[in-house]
Amino acid sequence: MTAKADRPYDIVVYGATGYTGRLVAEYLAHHYQGKGPKWAMAGRSAAKLAEVRDLIGAPADTPLITANSDDPASMKALAESTRVVVTTVGPYQLYGEPLLKACVEAGTDYADLCGEPAWMRQMIDQYHEAAKASGARIAFSSGFDSIPFDLGVFMLQKEAKARHGSPAPRVKGRVRGMQGTFSGGTAASLTETMKAVAKNPKLIAILQSPFGLTPGFEGPSQPLGLVPEYEESEGKWAAPFIMATINTKNVHRTNFLLGHPYGADFKYDEMVLTSAGEVGQKLAHGMTEMLKNPFGAKPPKPGEGPSKEERENGFYDVLFIGEWPDGKTIRYGVKGRYDPGYGSTSRMIAETGIALLNCKAEGGISLPGALLGEALVKRLQDHAEITFAVEE
């Protein structure tokens, strides 16, 4: 096996012919043309890869790698050819393990877009120690789930310690505004998770617990954010947030992996702000009902996604409020241009891949917040049009 420093590629985008993978490849081709990492596109079909390469305007000599998760030898060859793999091929519980296993064995760093907590926990139990031994840094959830939330809390707590001398024991994540669509991949992941739970009811406990991704550690009882409530400080109603299930687990895992810098008694929840008065209350209750069937009668199919115009017009704005028992508070905002599920996510995972090239953290099954912290915040501010800032 080639030493990491001598491998032909810095980054390989696996799934480059899929909807999101193509956006990642396009971003690398245009944003880092001739001045960035040595990168390649990988997928099942050489013909399709060539077609996508030309479609996105990548250089004609961009390397193309044929690999398929059904073929372990191709996964091994892929992992051994590069320092970092960025994979957009989900649902990960169907297609993810062969590549993750190959990266762990080859000591190759890896970033994905996984928001499937039951599978993530299975991978942690199975491969975390092996990844520590090989030095492979595995960054789950390197997109909208859960970078803005994982890093938003990380940065708020850094600021909390600087200003008040201690981390905020309670943080609220509140989505103030968001425009964008769900991906076909997100819908498929949810469907597969439900099937997995039907086969193995033990997974229910992992899905229900905010500490489902912190094996051996169970923190205090958490506010669940499952019923609409009036937020006094914001003068608005708040409704449950569909991505809270995965984001809260990831925030607690980062705290756990870093040795509990937020405190072992840390409490965190996420909700969406609506508006004031009766209108806001009705909206909050309506959103709660919608969560019973978030994708409607015709969920998007994997590989489908919004138009370029829809991606360009999307945005998100998330507020984090840190609270102390004596009444002190701190407010921190994370705002992103482009729709969260695609336009911004493709930039986030690409920048995570690049940040991993300079990462000094130890190996293991981890998350962008725990592995990269401020280094990734800086990259996202400089390159991905995402802002992180204290709000006075």
Coordinates of C-alpha atoms in Angstrom, one line a residue:
M1 CA 0.0 0.0 0.0
T2 CA 1.3 3.4 -1.0
A3 CA 2.2 5.8 1.8
K4 CA -0.4 8.6 2.1
A5 CA 2.0 11.3 1.0
D6 CA 2.9 9.5 -2.2
R7 CA -0.6 8.7 -3.4
P8 CA -1.6 10.1 -6.9
Y9 CA -4.6 12.1 -5.6
D10 CA -5.4 14.4 -2.7
I11 CA -9.2 14.1 -3.1
V12 CA -11.5 11.7 -4.9
V13 CA -15.1 12.6 -5.3
Y14 CA -17.0 9.3 -5.2
G15 CA -20.5 9.5 -6.7
A16 CA -19.5 12.3 -9.1
T17 CA -22.3 11.3 -11.6
G18 CA -25.1 11.7 -9.0
Y19 CA -26.9 15.0 -8.5
T20 CA -24.9 16.2 -5.4
G21 CA -21.6 14.6 -6.4
R22 CA -21.7 16.5 -9.7
L23 CA -22.1 19.8 -7.8
V24 CA -19.1 18.9 -5.6
A25 CA -17.0 18.1 -8.7
E26 CA -18.2 21.3 -10.4
Y27 CA -17.2 23.4 -7.3
L28 CA -13.7 21.8 -7.2
A29 CA -13.3 22.3 -11.0
H30 CA -14.2 26.0 -10.9
H31 CA -13.1 27.1 -7.5
Y32 CA -9.7 25.4 -7.4
Q33 CA -8.8 25.2 -11.1
G34 CA -5.1 24.7 -11.4
K35 CA -4.3 26.0 -7.9
G36 CA -5.8 23.5 -5.5
P37 CA -5.6 19.8 -4.6
K38 CA -5.0 17.0 -7.1
W39 CA -8.5 15.6 -7.5
A40 CA -10.3 12.9 -9.4
M41 CA -13.9 11.9 -10.1
A42 CA -15.1 8.4 -9.3
G43 CA -18.3 6.4 -10.0
R44 CA -19.8 3.3 -11.5
S45 CA -19.6 4.2 -15.2
A46 CA -16.6 5.6 -17.1
A47 CA -18.8 6.9 -19.9
K48 CA -21.1 8.8 -17.5
L49 CA -18.1 10.2 -15.6
A50 CA -16.6 11.5 -18.9
E51 CA -20.0 13.0 -19.8
V52 CA -20.3 14.8 -16.4
R53 CA -16.7 16.0 -16.6
D54 CA -17.5 17.7 -19.9
L55 CA -20.8 19.0 -18.7
I56 CA -19.4 20.8 -15.7
G57 CA -16.5 22.2 -17.6
A58 CA -13.8 20.3 -15.7
P59 CA -10.4 20.0 -17.5
A60 CA -10.3 17.3 -20.1
D61 CA -7.4 15.6 -18.2
T62 CA -9.4 15.3 -14.9
P63 CA -8.8 11.7 -13.8
L64 CA -11.8 9.3 -13.9
I65 CA -11.9 6.3 -11.7
T66 CA -14.4 3.4 -12.1
A67 CA -15.5 2.0 -8.8
N68 CA -18.6 0.4 -7.4
S69 CA -19.6 -0.4 -3.8
D70 CA -20.6 -3.9 -4.9
D71 CA -17.0 -4.6 -5.8
P72 CA -14.7 -4.6 -2.7
A73 CA -11.5 -4.7 -4.8
S74 CA -12.5 -1.4 -6.5
M75 CA -13.2 0.2 -3.1
K76 CA -9.8 -0.9 -1.8
A77 CA -8.1 0.5 -5.0
L78 CA -10.0 3.8 -4.6
A79 CA -9.2 4.2 -1.0
E80 CA -5.5 3.4 -1.6
S81 CA -5.2 5.9 -4.5
T82 CA -6.0 9.1 -2.5
R83 CA -5.5 10.9 0.8
V84 CA -9.2 11.9 1.2
V85 CA -12.4 10.4 -0.2
V86 CA -15.5 12.6 -0.4
T87 CA -18.6 10.5 -0.9
T88 CA -22.1 11.5 -1.8
V89 CA -23.4 8.0 -2.5
G90 CA -26.3 7.3 -0.2
P91 CA -28.4 6.0 1.5
Y92 CA -25.2 5.1 3.3
Q93 CA -26.8 2.2 5.1
L94 CA -27.2 0.6 1.6
Y95 CA -24.0 1.7 -0.1
G96 CA -21.7 3.2 2.5
E97 CA -20.0 0.5 4.4
P98 CA -17.7 -1.0 1.7
L99 CA -16.0 2.3 1.1
L100 CA -15.9 3.3 4.7
K101 CA -14.2 0.0 5.6
A102 CA -11.7 0.4 2.7
C103 CA -10.8 3.9 3.9
V104 CA -10.4 2.7 7.5
E105 CA -8.1 -0.1 6.4
A106 CA -6.1 2.2 4.1
G107 CA -5.8 5.0 6.7
T108 CA -7.6 7.3 4.2
D109 CA -9.6 10.3 5.4
Y110 CA -13.2 10.3 4.5
A111 CA -16.2 12.8 4.4
D112 CA -19.8 12.0 3.7
L113 CA -23.3 13.5 3.9
C114 CA -24.7 10.9 6.2
G115 CA -27.7 11.8 8.4
E116 CA -28.6 8.2 9.2
P117 CA -28.0 7.8 13.0
A118 CA -28.7 4.1 13.3
W119 CA -26.1 3.3 10.6
M120 CA -23.7 5.8 12.0
R121 CA -23.8 4.1 15.4
Q122 CA -23.3 0.7 13.9
M123 CA -20.2 2.1 12.1
I124 CA -18.9 3.7 15.3
D125 CA -19.3 0.4 17.1
Q126 CA -17.6 -1.6 14.3
Y127 CA -14.8 0.7 13.0
H128 CA -14.0 3.5 15.5
E129 CA -11.1 1.6 17.1
A130 CA -9.7 0.4 13.8
A131 CA -9.8 3.9 12.4
K132 CA -7.9 5.2 15.4
A133 CA -5.3 2.5 14.8
S134 CA -4.9 3.3 11.0
G135 CA -5.2 7.1 11.4
A136 CA -8.2 7.3 9.1
R137 CA -10.3 10.4 10.0
I138 CA -13.9 9.7 9.2
A139 CA -16.1 12.8 9.1
F140 CA -19.8 11.9 9.0
S141 CA -22.5 14.5 8.3
S142 CA -20.3 17.0 6.4
G143 CA -23.2 18.9 4.8
F144 CA -26.3 20.8 6.0
D145 CA -26.7 18.0 8.4
S146 CA -24.8 18.9 10.5
I147 CA -22.0 21.4 9.8
P148 CA -23.9 24.7 10.5
F149 CA -25.2 23.2 13.8
D150 CA -22.1 21.3 14.9
L151 CA -19.8 24.3 14.2
G152 CA -22.4 26.9 15.3
V153 CA -22.4 25.4 18.8
F154 CA -18.6 24.8 18.8
M155 CA -18.0 28.5 18.0
L156 CA -20.7 29.8 20.5
Q157 CA -19.0 27.8 23.3
K158 CA -15.5 29.2 22.3
E159 CA -17.0 32.7 22.6
A160 CA -18.8 31.8 25.8
K161 CA -15.6 30.8 27.5
A162 CA -13.8 33.9 26.2
R163 CA -16.5 36.2 27.5
H164 CA -17.9 34.5 30.5
G165 CA -15.2 32.1 31.6
S166 CA -17.4 29.0 31.2
P167 CA -19.3 27.1 28.5
A168 CA -23.1 27.8 28.3
P169 CA -24.8 24.8 30.0
R170 CA -27.9 25.3 27.8
V171 CA -27.9 26.1 24.1
K172 CA -30.9 26.6 21.8
G173 CA -30.5 26.2 18.1
R174 CA -33.2 28.2 16.3
V175 CA -33.7 28.3 12.5
R176 CA -34.7 31.9 11.8
G177 CA -35.1 31.4 8.0
M178 CA -34.5 28.8 5.3
Q179 CA -35.3 28.4 1.7
G180 CA -34.5 25.2 -0.1
T181 CA -35.7 21.8 -1.0
F182 CA -35.2 18.3 0.4
S183 CA -33.0 16.0 -1.7
G184 CA -34.1 12.7 -3.0
G185 CA -31.2 11.2 -1.0
T186 CA -32.7 12.6 2.3
A187 CA -36.1 11.0 1.5
A188 CA -34.5 7.7 0.6
S189 CA -32.4 7.7 3.7
L190 CA -35.4 8.2 5.9
T191 CA -37.2 5.3 4.1
E192 CA -34.3 3.0 4.5
T193 CA -34.0 3.9 8.2
M194 CA -37.6 3.0 8.8
K195 CA -37.0 -0.4 7.0
A196 CA -33.9 -1.0 9.1
V197 CA -35.9 -0.3 12.4
A198 CA -38.7 -2.7 11.3
K199 CA -36.0 -5.4 10.9
N200 CA -34.1 -4.6 14.1
P201 CA -36.2 -2.8 16.8
K202 CA -33.1 -2.3 18.9
L203 CA -32.3 0.6 16.7
I204 CA -35.3 2.5 18.0
A205 CA -33.4 3.3 21.2
I206 CA -30.5 4.9 19.2
L207 CA -32.9 7.0 17.1
Q208 CA -34.8 8.2 20.2
S209 CA -31.8 9.1 22.4
P210 CA -30.0 12.4 22.0
F211 CA -26.9 10.4 23.1
G212 CA -27.4 7.7 20.5
L213 CA -23.9 8.4 19.1
T214 CA -22.0 8.6 22.4
P215 CA -21.5 5.0 23.4
G216 CA -21.0 4.6 27.1
F217 CA -22.0 8.2 27.9
E218 CA -25.6 9.3 28.8
G219 CA -25.9 13.0 29.6
P220 CA -28.8 14.8 31.4
S221 CA -32.4 14.7 30.2
Q222 CA -32.7 16.9 27.1
P223 CA -35.3 19.4 26.0
L224 CA -36.8 17.6 23.0
G225 CA -38.4 20.5 21.0
L226 CA -41.2 18.2 19.8
V227 CA -44.1 20.5 20.6
P228 CA -44.7 24.1 19.5
E229 CA -43.8 26.6 22.1
Y230 CA -43.6 30.4 22.5
E231 CA -40.1 31.8 22.6
E232 CA -40.2 34.8 24.9
S233 CA -36.7 36.1 24.0
E234 CA -37.5 36.1 20.3
G235 CA -41.2 37.1 20.5
K236 CA -42.1 34.2 18.1
W237 CA -43.5 30.7 18.1
A238 CA -41.2 27.8 17.6
A239 CA -42.0 24.5 15.8
P240 CA -40.1 21.1 15.7
F241 CA -37.2 21.0 13.2
I242 CA -37.0 18.0 10.9
M243 CA -33.2 17.7 11.2
A244 CA -33.0 18.0 15.0
T245 CA -32.9 14.2 15.3
I246 CA -29.5 14.0 13.6
N247 CA -28.1 17.4 14.5
T248 CA -28.6 17.1 18.3
K249 CA -26.9 13.7 18.3
N250 CA -23.9 15.1 16.3
V251 CA -23.5 18.1 18.6
H252 CA -23.4 15.8 21.6
R253 CA -20.9 13.5 19.8
T254 CA -18.6 16.4 19.1
N255 CA -18.8 17.4 22.8
F256 CA -18.1 13.8 23.8
L257 CA -15.1 13.3 21.4
L258 CA -13.5 16.5 22.5
G259 CA -13.7 15.5 26.2
H260 CA -16.9 17.5 27.0
P261 CA -15.6 21.1 26.6
Y262 CA -19.3 22.2 26.7
G263 CA -19.7 20.4 30.0
A264 CA -20.9 16.8 30.8
D265 CA -24.3 18.3 31.8
F266 CA -24.8 20.2 28.5
K267 CA -28.4 20.6 27.2
Y268 CA -29.2 21.3 23.6
D269 CA -32.3 21.4 21.3
E270 CA -33.3 22.7 17.9
M271 CA -36.5 24.3 16.6
V272 CA -37.7 26.5 13.7
L273 CA -39.0 30.0 14.5
T274 CA -42.3 31.0 12.9
S275 CA -43.8 34.4 13.8
A276 CA -45.6 36.2 16.6
G277 CA -49.2 35.9 17.7
E278 CA -52.0 33.6 16.6
V279 CA -50.5 33.4 13.0
G280 CA -47.2 32.1 14.4
Q281 CA -49.0 29.6 16.7
K282 CA -51.0 28.2 13.8
L283 CA -47.9 28.0 11.6
A284 CA -46.0 26.2 14.4
H285 CA -48.8 23.6 14.8
G286 CA -49.1 23.2 11.0
M287 CA -45.4 22.5 10.7
T288 CA -45.7 19.9 13.5
E289 CA -48.4 18.1 11.6
M290 CA -46.3 18.2 8.4
L291 CA -43.5 16.3 10.1
K292 CA -45.7 13.2 10.2
N293 CA -45.2 13.1 6.4
P294 CA -42.4 15.5 5.5
F295 CA -42.0 14.6 1.8
G296 CA -45.7 14.4 0.9
A297 CA -47.3 11.9 -1.5
K298 CA -44.5 12.1 -4.1
P299 CA -41.1 12.2 -2.4
P300 CA -38.2 13.3 -4.7
K301 CA -36.1 10.4 -6.1
P302 CA -32.4 10.1 -5.4
G303 CA -30.5 12.0 -8.2
E304 CA -33.3 14.6 -8.5
G305 CA -32.8 18.1 -7.2
P306 CA -33.6 21.8 -7.6
S307 CA -32.7 23.9 -10.7
K308 CA -29.6 26.1 -10.7
E309 CA -31.8 29.2 -10.1
E310 CA -33.5 27.5 -7.1
R311 CA -30.1 26.6 -5.6
E312 CA -28.8 30.2 -6.2
N313 CA -31.9 31.7 -4.5
G314 CA -31.8 29.5 -1.4
F315 CA -30.4 30.5 2.0
Y316 CA -30.4 29.6 5.7
D317 CA -30.1 31.6 8.9
V318 CA -29.6 29.8 12.2
L319 CA -29.4 31.5 15.6
F320 CA -27.8 29.8 18.6
I321 CA -28.6 31.2 22.1
G322 CA -26.4 30.2 25.0
E323 CA -27.9 30.5 28.5
W324 CA -26.6 30.3 32.0
P325 CA -28.6 29.8 35.2
D326 CA -27.8 33.3 36.5
G327 CA -29.5 34.9 33.4
K328 CA -26.4 35.6 31.3
T329 CA -26.9 34.9 27.6
I330 CA -24.9 34.9 24.3
R331 CA -26.2 34.9 20.8
Y332 CA -24.4 33.5 17.8
G333 CA -25.5 33.4 14.1
V334 CA -24.6 31.1 11.2
K335 CA -25.9 32.2 7.8
G336 CA -25.4 30.5 4.4
R337 CA -26.0 31.6 0.9
Y338 CA -27.5 29.0 -1.6
D339 CA -30.1 26.3 -0.8
P340 CA -29.0 24.3 2.2
G341 CA -29.5 20.7 0.8
Y342 CA -27.4 21.1 -2.4
G343 CA -25.9 24.5 -3.2
S344 CA -24.4 25.0 0.3
T345 CA -24.0 21.3 1.1
S346 CA -21.8 20.6 -2.0
R347 CA -19.5 23.5 -0.9
M348 CA -19.4 22.3 2.7
I349 CA -18.3 18.7 1.9
A350 CA -15.8 19.9 -0.6
E351 CA -14.2 22.3 1.9
T352 CA -14.3 19.5 4.6
G353 CA -12.3 17.3 2.2
I354 CA -9.7 20.1 1.6
A355 CA -9.5 20.9 5.3
L356 CA -8.8 17.2 6.0
L357 CA -5.7 17.4 3.9
N358 CA -4.1 19.6 6.7
C359 CA -5.8 17.9 9.6
K360 CA -3.6 16.8 12.5
A361 CA -6.3 15.2 14.6
E362 CA -6.1 11.5 15.5
G363 CA -8.0 8.9 13.5
G364 CA -11.5 7.7 14.4
I365 CA -15.2 7.9 13.4
S366 CA -15.8 11.5 14.0
L367 CA -17.5 14.7 12.8
P368 CA -16.3 18.0 11.1
G369 CA -16.7 19.9 14.4
A370 CA -14.5 17.5 16.5
L371 CA -11.9 17.0 13.7
L372 CA -11.6 20.4 12.2
G373 CA -13.2 23.1 14.3
E374 CA -12.0 26.6 13.6
A375 CA -9.9 25.5 10.6
L376 CA -13.1 24.5 8.8
V377 CA -15.0 27.6 10.0
K378 CA -12.3 29.7 8.3
R379 CA -12.5 27.8 5.1
L380 CA -16.2 28.0 4.9
Q381 CA -16.1 31.8 5.6
D382 CA -13.4 32.3 3.0
H383 CA -14.7 30.0 0.2
A384 CA -18.3 28.8 0.8
E385 CA -20.1 32.1 1.6
I386 CA -21.1 31.0 5.1
T387 CA -20.8 33.5 7.9
F388 CA -20.2 32.7 11.6
A389 CA -20.6 35.7 14.0
V390 CA -21.5 36.7 17.6
E391 CA -24.6 38.8 17.6
E392 CA -24.6 41.7 20.1

